[in-house]
XYZ file of C-alpha atoms in Angstrom:
672
model
C 92.906 -47.685 -9.267
C 91.713 -44.951 -7.055
C 88.695 -43.361 -5.548
C 86.199 -41.958 -8.341
C 83.952 -39.867 -6.535
C 85.341 -36.635 -6.142
C 83.426 -35.027 -8.892
C 79.877 -36.303 -8.119
C 76.872 -34.140 -7.825
C 76.143 -35.955 -4.884
C 76.873 -34.737 -1.687
C 76.708 -38.470 -0.049
C 79.214 -39.564 -2.626
C 81.879 -36.803 -1.873
C 81.612 -37.617 1.557
C 83.257 -40.729 0.686
C 85.693 -39.265 -1.986
C 88.528 -39.522 0.501
C 87.862 -42.964 1.833
C 91.181 -45.665 1.117
C 88.396 -47.451 -0.750
C 88.794 -47.566 -4.395
C 84.912 -46.398 -4.804
C 83.327 -46.347 -8.103
C 79.836 -44.300 -8.937
C 77.291 -46.584 -10.256
C 78.407 -46.923 -14.078
C 78.909 -49.462 -16.877
C 82.470 -49.135 -16.194
C 82.470 -50.581 -12.983
C 80.737 -53.634 -13.681
C 83.033 -54.044 -16.759
C 85.958 -54.197 -14.499
C 84.425 -56.733 -12.034
C 84.044 -58.762 -15.009
C 87.529 -58.134 -16.033
C 89.125 -59.273 -12.653
C 86.962 -61.809 -12.183
C 85.398 -60.768 -8.853
C 82.049 -59.738 -7.344
C 80.694 -56.480 -6.912
C 80.295 -54.601 -3.459
C 77.319 -52.262 -3.748
C 77.047 -49.561 -0.723
C 73.966 -47.418 -0.621
C 73.290 -44.858 1.493
C 72.403 -41.043 1.900
C 74.354 -37.983 3.281
C 72.058 -37.103 6.427
C 72.132 -40.821 7.612
C 73.539 -41.655 11.173
C 74.174 -45.068 10.701
C 75.846 -44.495 7.101
C 78.341 -42.277 8.863
C 79.118 -44.701 11.604
C 80.039 -47.550 9.247
C 82.083 -45.005 7.218
C 84.129 -44.203 10.139
C 84.568 -47.761 11.279
C 84.892 -49.373 8.096
C 85.348 -47.478 4.823
C 87.598 -45.029 6.522
C 89.777 -47.487 7.778
C 93.121 -48.807 5.683
C 93.166 -52.355 6.620
C 89.214 -52.761 5.857
C 89.670 -50.429 2.554
C 92.552 -52.894 1.643
C 90.608 -56.019 1.727
C 87.560 -54.257 0.087
C 89.680 -52.981 -2.944
C 91.417 -56.589 -3.354
C 88.286 -59.006 -3.175
C 85.521 -56.490 -4.929
C 84.734 -54.047 -7.278
C 83.105 -51.317 -4.827
C 80.204 -49.159 -5.891
C 78.914 -46.261 -3.545
C 75.195 -45.097 -4.355
C 73.404 -42.440 -2.942
C 69.688 -43.557 -2.884
C 68.415 -40.128 -3.063
C 69.752 -39.655 -6.390
C 69.040 -43.232 -7.597
C 66.120 -44.279 -6.094
C 65.532 -46.965 -8.646
C 68.664 -48.557 -8.225
C 68.137 -48.199 -4.174
C 64.524 -49.814 -4.889
C 65.610 -52.892 -6.745
C 68.522 -53.890 -4.192
C 66.414 -52.983 -1.241
C 63.945 -55.215 -2.141
C 66.299 -57.735 -2.418
C 67.674 -57.231 0.841
C 64.075 -57.553 2.336
C 63.165 -60.829 0.394
C 66.795 -62.165 1.830
C 66.860 -60.892 5.486
C 62.922 -59.871 6.137
C 64.265 -56.136 6.744
C 65.816 -53.238 5.317
C 67.613 -50.076 6.150
C 70.689 -48.074 5.442
C 73.467 -48.295 4.900
C 72.673 -51.114 2.573
C 75.268 -53.509 1.770
C 74.806 -55.921 -1.225
C 77.095 -58.422 -3.084
C 76.349 -58.708 -6.906
C 77.667 -60.686 -9.845
C 79.152 -58.836 -12.704
C 76.038 -58.737 -14.528
C 74.350 -56.723 -11.476
C 72.399 -60.189 -10.153
C 72.197 -59.851 -5.718
C 73.561 -63.074 -4.435
C 73.814 -62.008 -0.325
C 72.512 -58.618 0.966
C 72.408 -56.986 4.354
C 72.453 -53.694 5.748
C 74.833 -52.138 8.627
C 78.093 -54.243 9.604
C 80.156 -53.689 12.485
C 83.953 -53.555 12.380
C 84.047 -56.760 14.513
C 81.230 -59.434 15.510
C 78.450 -57.998 17.816
C 74.811 -58.686 18.290
C 75.060 -61.880 16.284
C 76.119 -60.017 13.379
C 79.673 -60.971 11.833
C 82.318 -58.683 11.519
C 82.465 -56.596 8.361
C 85.931 -58.301 7.107
C 85.083 -61.537 8.174
C 81.986 -60.922 6.178
C 84.029 -59.968 2.943
C 86.129 -62.831 3.243
C 83.601 -65.300 3.414
C 81.903 -64.210 0.516
C 85.175 -63.721 -1.530
C 85.623 -67.440 -0.484
C 82.268 -68.504 -1.733
C 82.709 -66.710 -4.734
C 85.928 -68.410 -5.738
C 85.153 -71.983 -4.057
C 81.290 -72.456 -4.656
C 80.427 -70.447 -7.714
C 77.473 -72.721 -8.339
C 76.270 -71.697 -5.037
C 76.419 -68.020 -6.055
C 74.691 -68.326 -9.185
C 71.636 -70.403 -7.453
C 71.342 -67.808 -5.128
C 71.330 -64.883 -7.619
C 69.067 -66.756 -9.762
C 66.558 -67.247 -7.381
C 66.676 -63.790 -5.946
C 66.187 -62.233 -9.256
C 63.187 -64.700 -10.223
C 61.560 -63.451 -6.660
C 62.292 -59.751 -7.852
C 60.711 -60.334 -11.435
C 57.631 -62.054 -9.660
C 57.115 -59.270 -7.185
C 57.471 -56.421 -9.852
C 54.306 -57.369 -11.664
C 51.550 -55.106 -12.310
C 49.127 -54.449 -9.524
C 45.641 -56.144 -9.862
C 42.697 -54.134 -10.023
C 40.610 -54.308 -6.910
C 37.294 -56.245 -6.966
C 35.546 -52.830 -5.869
C 35.436 -49.566 -6.885
C 36.634 -46.783 -5.070
C 33.329 -45.434 -3.687
C 32.172 -43.880 -0.778
C 31.336 -47.287 0.949
C 35.056 -48.728 0.115
C 36.530 -45.357 1.317
C 34.482 -45.263 4.496
C 35.810 -48.852 5.268
C 39.254 -48.004 4.487
C 38.891 -45.001 6.920
C 37.623 -47.138 9.720
C 40.261 -49.722 9.222
C 43.025 -46.872 9.657
C 41.275 -45.258 12.453
C 41.315 -48.830 14.450
C 45.016 -48.925 14.051
C 45.927 -45.556 15.807
C 47.791 -45.300 18.939
C 45.094 -42.940 20.865
C 47.552 -42.699 23.694
C 50.206 -41.070 21.807
C 48.738 -40.223 18.258
C 49.664 -41.360 14.976
C 50.129 -45.251 14.253
C 52.341 -48.025 15.204
C 54.858 -48.470 17.830
C 58.832 -47.425 17.857
C 60.357 -46.484 15.506
C 57.573 -43.851 14.779
C 57.170 -41.956 11.354
C 55.005 -39.073 10.720
C 51.739 -40.679 8.783
C 51.563 -37.381 6.445
C 50.224 -39.062 3.412
C 47.433 -40.842 5.878
C 46.375 -37.335 7.688
C 45.965 -35.898 4.223
C 43.578 -38.416 3.080
C 42.009 -38.660 6.619
C 41.592 -34.617 6.512
C 39.917 -34.898 2.930
C 37.665 -37.532 4.138
C 36.711 -35.410 7.272
C 35.771 -32.433 4.637
C 33.692 -34.679 2.513
C 32.194 -36.675 5.394
C 32.334 -34.434 8.434
C 33.641 -37.842 10.125
C 34.185 -36.732 14.088
C 36.464 -39.655 14.359
C 38.821 -39.054 11.589
C 39.083 -35.647 12.524
C 39.998 -36.498 16.209
C 42.647 -38.905 14.813
C 44.063 -36.158 12.626
C 44.157 -33.553 15.642
C 45.471 -36.108 18.010
C 48.347 -37.061 15.623
C 48.952 -33.209 14.601
C 49.244 -32.212 18.466
C 51.180 -35.008 19.649
C 53.879 -34.450 17.040
C 53.862 -30.960 17.240
C 54.680 -31.243 20.904
C 57.485 -33.964 20.607
C 60.821 -33.902 19.948
C 60.494 -34.904 16.461
C 59.445 -31.209 16.061
C 61.975 -28.574 16.268
C 60.765 -26.257 18.934
C 63.116 -23.637 18.489
C 63.566 -23.482 14.541
C 60.555 -25.340 13.355
C 60.785 -28.121 10.831
C 60.227 -31.997 11.754
C 63.149 -35.007 12.224
C 62.403 -38.086 10.182
C 61.008 -39.914 13.196
C 61.572 -40.828 16.643
C 62.959 -43.936 17.949
C 60.266 -44.275 20.563
C 56.256 -44.229 20.231
C 55.869 -41.169 21.952
C 57.253 -38.665 19.553
C 60.113 -37.792 21.973
C 63.617 -38.747 20.736
C 63.973 -38.181 17.039
C 66.315 -39.458 14.643
C 67.765 -36.063 14.192
C 68.020 -35.833 10.545
C 65.442 -33.364 8.827
C 64.564 -34.161 5.455
C 63.057 -31.764 2.471
C 59.833 -34.237 1.949
C 58.921 -34.730 5.459
C 58.779 -30.901 5.742
C 56.961 -30.246 2.792
C 54.584 -32.988 3.145
C 53.924 -32.013 6.577
C 53.826 -28.307 5.820
C 50.924 -29.042 3.742
C 48.992 -31.178 6.250
C 49.293 -28.584 8.912
C 48.300 -25.591 6.612
C 45.276 -27.697 5.181
C 44.479 -28.574 8.967
C 44.723 -24.646 9.669
C 42.297 -23.795 6.700
C 39.658 -26.788 7.499
C 39.423 -25.967 11.532
C 41.082 -22.711 12.221
C 43.123 -24.621 14.579
C 46.052 -21.993 16.114
C 48.681 -24.848 16.670
C 48.417 -26.080 13.293
C 48.297 -22.662 12.043
C 51.805 -21.832 14.189
C 53.561 -25.304 13.170
C 52.559 -24.502 9.425
C 54.128 -20.935 9.760
C 57.334 -22.305 11.508
C 57.608 -25.366 9.336
C 57.307 -23.173 6.036
C 60.027 -21.067 7.659
C 62.356 -23.885 8.117
C 62.052 -24.901 4.654
C 62.637 -21.324 3.185
C 65.318 -20.213 5.907
C 67.211 -23.598 6.658
C 66.653 -25.590 3.550
C 66.636 -22.732 0.891
C 69.672 -23.244 -1.721
C 71.042 -19.878 -3.755
C 69.530 -21.000 -6.724
C 66.025 -21.244 -5.353
C 65.516 -24.695 -4.599
C 65.256 -26.705 -1.379
C 68.360 -28.606 -0.031
C 67.823 -32.367 0.561
C 68.322 -32.341 4.137
C 70.374 -31.807 7.471
C 72.524 -34.138 8.835
C 71.523 -36.528 11.783
C 74.914 -36.158 13.190
C 76.851 -33.068 14.247
C 80.752 -34.013 13.852
C 80.558 -37.305 14.638
C 77.798 -37.116 17.451
C 74.105 -37.753 16.879
C 72.008 -35.019 18.016
C 74.616 -32.763 19.705
C 73.365 -29.551 18.157
C 69.695 -29.834 19.530
C 69.887 -31.234 23.162
C 70.353 -29.517 26.511
C 70.661 -29.493 30.249
C 69.111 -27.790 32.821
C 72.506 -26.163 33.607
C 72.728 -24.964 29.625
C 69.323 -23.448 29.888
C 70.424 -21.334 32.858
C 73.339 -20.135 31.194
C 71.652 -18.640 28.275
C 68.500 -17.472 29.981
C 69.558 -17.103 33.614
C 68.019 -18.860 36.589
C 64.319 -17.756 36.541
C 63.747 -17.995 32.641
C 66.037 -21.179 32.707
C 64.079 -22.974 35.352
C 60.692 -22.002 33.701
C 62.053 -23.251 30.532
C 63.481 -26.612 31.920
C 59.612 -27.072 33.193
C 57.870 -26.244 29.769
C 60.347 -28.143 27.811
C 60.735 -31.258 29.854
C 64.577 -30.784 30.373
C 65.436 -32.659 33.357
C 68.734 -33.663 35.068
C 67.982 -37.287 33.970
C 67.623 -36.320 30.381
C 65.821 -37.763 27.559
C 68.647 -38.541 25.168
C 72.549 -39.607 25.785
C 74.674 -38.468 28.516
C 71.878 -36.714 30.797
C 70.663 -34.238 28.043
C 67.056 -33.817 26.641
C 65.151 -33.401 23.881
C 63.226 -30.470 23.830
C 59.356 -31.167 23.847
C 56.607 -28.530 24.113
C 53.600 -30.685 25.318
C 51.921 -27.696 26.456
C 51.142 -24.116 25.522
C 53.048 -21.799 27.515
C 51.325 -19.760 30.143
C 52.781 -16.427 28.878
C 53.102 -16.412 25.494
C 55.463 -13.472 24.889
C 57.616 -14.863 27.873
C 58.009 -17.947 25.604
C 58.926 -16.107 22.318
C 61.496 -14.239 24.017
C 63.052 -17.331 25.656
C 62.751 -19.136 22.383
C 64.531 -16.259 20.568
C 67.343 -16.765 23.058
C 67.690 -20.265 23.052
C 67.743 -20.235 19.259
C 70.555 -17.636 19.069
C 72.525 -19.582 21.318
C 72.279 -22.971 19.680
C 73.005 -21.284 16.181
C 76.306 -20.888 17.807
C 77.029 -24.529 18.392
C 78.757 -26.269 15.680
C 75.647 -27.059 12.992
C 74.943 -30.555 11.250
C 75.941 -30.546 7.509
C 73.569 -30.067 4.755
C 73.022 -32.320 1.847
C 72.699 -29.276 -0.552
C 71.214 -31.682 -3.642
C 68.142 -30.129 -4.972
C 65.774 -33.366 -5.876
C 62.990 -32.709 -8.446
C 60.302 -34.646 -6.696
C 60.774 -33.328 -3.249
C 61.441 -29.693 -4.418
C 57.734 -30.542 -6.321
C 56.312 -31.314 -3.046
C 57.881 -27.871 -1.772
C 56.334 -26.088 -4.552
C 53.106 -27.593 -3.601
C 53.015 -27.316 0.368
C 54.120 -23.473 0.118
C 51.567 -22.564 -2.783
C 48.974 -24.097 -0.907
C 49.876 -22.840 2.591
C 50.271 -19.348 1.019
C 47.033 -19.354 -0.096
C 45.499 -20.838 2.773
C 47.372 -18.594 5.303
C 47.873 -15.455 3.302
C 51.686 -15.676 2.865
C 52.747 -14.532 -0.898
C 56.280 -14.789 0.026
C 55.860 -18.361 0.413
C 54.022 -18.608 -3.121
C 57.072 -16.353 -4.405
C 59.403 -19.071 -2.892
C 57.209 -21.997 -4.830
C 57.776 -19.577 -7.609
C 61.675 -19.230 -7.823
C 61.841 -23.419 -7.058
C 59.559 -24.147 -10.072
C 61.458 -21.746 -12.556
C 64.869 -23.344 -11.100
C 63.525 -26.830 -12.063
C 62.092 -25.807 -15.239
C 65.422 -24.210 -16.301
C 67.813 -26.426 -14.978
C 66.317 -29.896 -14.454
C 64.265 -30.011 -17.786
C 66.474 -30.856 -20.704
C 65.223 -31.702 -24.170
C 61.914 -32.276 -22.794
C 62.945 -34.877 -20.156
C 63.575 -34.132 -16.200
C 66.597 -34.828 -14.402
C 66.690 -35.933 -10.802
C 68.817 -33.675 -8.845
C 71.441 -30.982 -9.093
C 73.980 -29.946 -6.871
C 74.932 -25.894 -7.004
C 72.939 -25.710 -10.207
C 75.099 -28.560 -11.854
C 72.634 -31.241 -13.224
C 73.404 -34.687 -12.219
C 73.152 -37.693 -14.810
C 70.415 -39.425 -13.118
C 67.147 -39.670 -15.292
C 64.032 -38.384 -13.310
C 61.766 -41.378 -11.811
C 57.827 -41.282 -11.836
C 57.434 -39.175 -8.610
C 59.800 -36.435 -10.474
C 57.417 -35.933 -13.306
C 54.430 -36.398 -10.979
C 55.393 -34.159 -8.151
C 56.843 -31.161 -10.333
C 53.665 -31.209 -12.519
C 51.476 -31.278 -9.433
C 53.592 -28.145 -8.232
C 53.135 -26.027 -11.711
C 49.228 -27.090 -11.423
C 49.364 -25.383 -7.947
C 50.850 -22.314 -9.153
C 48.459 -22.135 -12.009
C 45.869 -21.859 -9.890
C 47.378 -18.651 -8.179
C 47.208 -16.446 -11.150
C 45.926 -18.492 -13.982
C 49.582 -18.377 -15.412
C 49.181 -20.320 -19.048
C 52.747 -21.103 -19.160
C 52.446 -22.998 -15.875
C 49.661 -24.914 -17.160
C 51.137 -25.865 -20.402
C 54.250 -26.916 -18.640
C 52.371 -29.032 -16.180
C 50.593 -30.750 -19.454
C 53.866 -31.239 -21.119
C 55.417 -33.127 -18.199
C 52.193 -35.377 -17.389
C 52.120 -36.191 -21.606
C 55.863 -37.438 -21.378
C 55.021 -39.364 -18.001
C 52.284 -41.095 -19.888
C 54.219 -42.199 -22.851
C 57.506 -43.167 -20.758
C 56.153 -44.835 -17.409
C 52.582 -45.893 -18.142
C 52.181 -49.533 -18.571
C 50.194 -50.009 -21.486
C 49.483 -53.960 -21.100
C 48.273 -53.354 -17.725
C 46.190 -49.981 -17.819
C 45.954 -47.991 -14.603
C 49.468 -49.328 -13.699
C 52.829 -47.205 -13.761
C 56.660 -48.156 -13.761
C 58.981 -45.974 -11.331
C 61.485 -45.871 -14.342
C 61.195 -44.929 -18.227
C 60.843 -47.112 -20.841
C 64.115 -46.016 -22.038
C 65.815 -45.662 -18.553
C 68.696 -48.048 -17.789
C 67.890 -51.928 -17.558
C 68.401 -52.971 -13.786
C 67.922 -56.805 -12.770
C 64.174 -55.599 -11.993
C 62.496 -52.685 -13.368
C 60.742 -51.245 -10.375
C 57.442 -50.101 -9.734
C 56.058 -49.597 -6.059
C 52.391 -48.461 -5.592
C 52.464 -48.722 -2.140
C 52.401 -45.208 -0.301
C 55.294 -44.977 2.464
C 57.184 -41.725 3.734
C 56.370 -40.256 0.370
C 53.638 -40.953 -1.744
C 54.208 -43.607 -4.243
C 54.931 -42.431 -7.883
C 51.715 -44.408 -8.728
C 49.411 -42.347 -6.443
C 51.111 -39.354 -7.183
C 50.628 -39.371 -11.128
C 47.103 -40.254 -10.253
C 46.852 -37.276 -8.131
C 48.366 -35.154 -10.698
C 46.374 -36.437 -13.627
C 43.114 -35.788 -11.167
C 44.089 -32.224 -10.829
C 44.682 -31.676 -14.324
C 41.682 -33.089 -15.386
C 40.006 -30.150 -13.632
C 41.886 -27.475 -15.094
C 42.488 -28.434 -18.691
C 40.386 -27.750 -21.360
C 37.778 -30.553 -21.832
C 39.534 -32.572 -24.465
C 42.662 -33.214 -22.228
C 40.542 -33.191 -19.254
C 38.950 -36.406 -20.211
C 41.725 -38.069 -21.332
C 43.493 -37.347 -17.819
C 40.437 -38.238 -16.170
C 40.601 -41.603 -17.369
C 44.026 -42.115 -16.764
C 43.317 -41.106 -13.211
C 40.321 -43.441 -12.716
C 42.109 -46.474 -14.102
C 44.855 -45.965 -11.516
C 42.462 -45.120 -8.925
C 40.970 -48.510 -9.963
C 44.126 -50.260 -8.976
C 44.933 -48.273 -5.660
C 41.390 -49.605 -4.571
C 42.813 -52.901 -4.247
C 45.360 -51.319 -1.263
C 42.454 -49.184 0.065
C 40.853 -52.470 0.604
C 43.670 -54.733 1.502
C 46.065 -52.316 3.199
C 44.700 -49.324 3.962
C 47.484 -47.814 6.372
C 49.836 -48.128 3.214
C 47.429 -46.050 0.933
C 47.714 -42.789 2.610
C 47.987 -40.715 -0.860
C 45.678 -43.092 -2.661
C 42.896 -42.317 -0.011
C 43.589 -38.434 -0.578
C 43.336 -39.018 -4.528
C 40.183 -41.190 -4.136
C 38.518 -38.328 -1.669
C 39.202 -35.689 -4.004
C 37.901 -37.627 -7.038
C 34.679 -38.558 -5.226
C 34.345 -35.107 -4.106
C 34.322 -33.952 -8.033
C 36.834 -32.917 -7.747
C 35.411 -29.501 -6.787
C 36.318 -26.522 -9.249
C 35.958 -22.969 -8.543
C 36.095 -20.426 -11.183
C 36.117 -16.713 -10.077
C 35.909 -14.345 -13.218
C 37.437 -10.887 -11.625
C 38.929 -7.874 -13.281
C 41.788 -8.190 -10.628
C 43.333 -10.483 -7.984
C 42.307 -10.342 -4.397
C 38.480 -10.317 -4.618
C 36.501 -10.927 -1.316
C 35.101 -13.883 -3.728
C 38.751 -15.153 -3.948
C 39.942 -14.988 -0.528
C 36.584 -16.853 0.793
C 36.976 -19.685 -1.978
C 40.592 -20.290 -1.286
C 39.895 -20.574 2.667
C 36.492 -22.498 2.064
C 37.184 -25.194 -0.462
C 38.268 -28.826 0.571
C 41.788 -30.463 -0.004
C 42.149 -31.818 -3.628
C 39.533 -29.025 -4.974
C 40.807 -26.276 -7.373
C 40.273 -22.703 -7.603
C 41.185 -20.309 -10.292
C 40.540 -16.917 -10.355
C 41.515 -14.262 -13.240
C 40.115 -12.503 -16.049
C 37.465 -14.131 -18.330
C 38.824 -16.598 -20.689
C 42.259 -16.404 -18.970
C 42.514 -20.256 -18.173
C 40.164 -23.157 -19.668
C 38.435 -23.275 -16.180
C 37.485 -19.437 -16.783
C 36.372 -19.984 -20.443
C 33.345 -18.739 -21.055
C 33.011 -17.657 -17.662
C 31.705 -13.617 -17.730
C 31.690 -11.074 -14.988
C 27.797 -10.413 -13.953
C 27.299 -6.714 -14.631
C 30.772 -5.949 -14.293
C 31.306 -7.782 -10.856
C 33.544 -10.368 -9.993
C 31.608 -13.902 -9.795
C 32.113 -17.434 -8.896
C 31.038 -20.384 -10.856
C 30.972 -23.698 -8.698
C 31.804 -26.753 -10.892
C 32.247 -30.640 -11.382
C 33.767 -31.706 -14.411
C 33.034 -28.532 -15.990
C 29.103 -28.602 -15.314
C 28.593 -25.662 -13.061
C 25.598 -24.459 -10.689
C 24.340 -20.584 -11.689
C 26.877 -17.859 -11.196
C 27.313 -16.008 -7.910
C 28.687 -12.742 -6.758
C 28.694 -12.798 -3.347
C 30.350 -14.483 -0.298
C 27.112 -15.380 1.143
C 26.104 -17.080 -2.192
C 29.132 -18.696 -2.558
C 28.838 -20.361 0.491
C 25.759 -21.705 -0.340
C 26.727 -23.203 -3.526
C 29.943 -24.614 -1.731
C 27.778 -26.350 1.328
C 25.686 -27.808 -1.579
C 28.556 -29.100 -3.200
C 30.068 -30.892 0.208
C 28.698 -33.941 1.792
C 28.197 -37.196 -0.147
């Protein structure tokens, strides 16, 4: 036997290729080997940028004595949760059901037919904090397997039955997702705000990106000042805290406290794509200077720090530098002085809350920027000097895996931010990414989940991959009315409808395709979390497509979107904090979605520039020659002048040719 991870397309699996553990990737052969040997499977799930995954790897998986026990008693399988979200979802559900909590690394013990019978997360090498030592646990599990097989079967049957029960389709809500329901959902969301520190909940604290997007769309439709205040408060406090990299831009995944001060340092592509979109939309809607600055820095971080040679975006940056969490990012007053000199060092320490006591380990501080600098030019000079010095430190590893869904999110964010803030270079980056995904990840009409260095992995795409890439292509279509982008998006949506929709419960969606590998549970989770759920994402893509395609397809896509929203209404009514993207989609649907068609001889007209800055989130704007796109069909110029048509459901107001007239038309379509 040997370790089989060296040729994996997952950097996380490759991190474990030198372990003395005889790791298998997830495959039928591993389970066949467990059956042959008559031993259980030890499943370990994590991801490349995870701090506690590294800790357990150092303590246990790299230890020869521990590995010997693992190899003797189990067939050991290592899974990258980002590459196989389906496997992760099934066994995380089992872990939460068994223990009441989840997290990574996730450690599950399975029968050779894949049924879980004992689950947990991180285990220390020796007993600590009420947890057994890892080898102690391994021997206890093996003894139970050998001596009490009936107990194992009963536990496996019970948890498998629970998984099947919880995989039922989400029932339709008793209420429609109308203006009244959305107002109540927003009120419930606002009631849970941390008004002192911004955002929601306590420690640990995650950026509520989907909620902020939904609330901002609600503000654009209704003008609700309380919802706007909540969005602004979260945007400001997140940007000023240590979760936001004050030097290079970009956001960490979450903070360990409620004040956005000390991050868990990994930076993920999905967080930064979603946050870029929120800050860009906030800047477009309000002109807020901080939102504009943060949007620019986040876009630059995505392109400069996560961009790959092939044109995609890497999955993330590690939490650790070497074996020390956050070492790249933290500072002491003496280090500031060493780089900047005494005057600028003292000024920067005060501005960035760097103290002798520190906010992190060993007296070091995470940089914060809670107030705007009193001297902007001085700050830019100081920031540049500190970033140059920091870049000379040892840097965290980067997970170069290109995940389809997260890159789809980046395409949407860069395109919409580029249009809102006039950055064509961001749109060009989005185009390159779309070309990569269509060229490499789309094989015989079906998507793959990820690639590494251009080499495509074996894992099939899940629902969110189809939905997010389709949304990215629809966003790009709106830039220049490119028919190929629209056609590719339609193909993806049609494939998703055929492969993921549950025809027995219209409006519900599985996260894996009908012909995907059979697991002990077919996962589907409509709840929005750190990223939008696959179900709300496909509803979003279908709704947008319904506003951009020809009337025949438009009706079909709109019907499917509305069926999904009828299911999502239950979450909006009962669990609104977990339905941020459902709120965003419902707001767009209630607003129309608003359609603006601008017939023009060329790009960049005054009408187009104004429309792109004035429409609400979820609206569509297409500019181009008459008949260049379905939304432009039968929309001629007026006396040779660029002409705007404001529509809902392809029913349009009278055409206009001036910005003043377009302003009046958009205001007339605004508040409900």
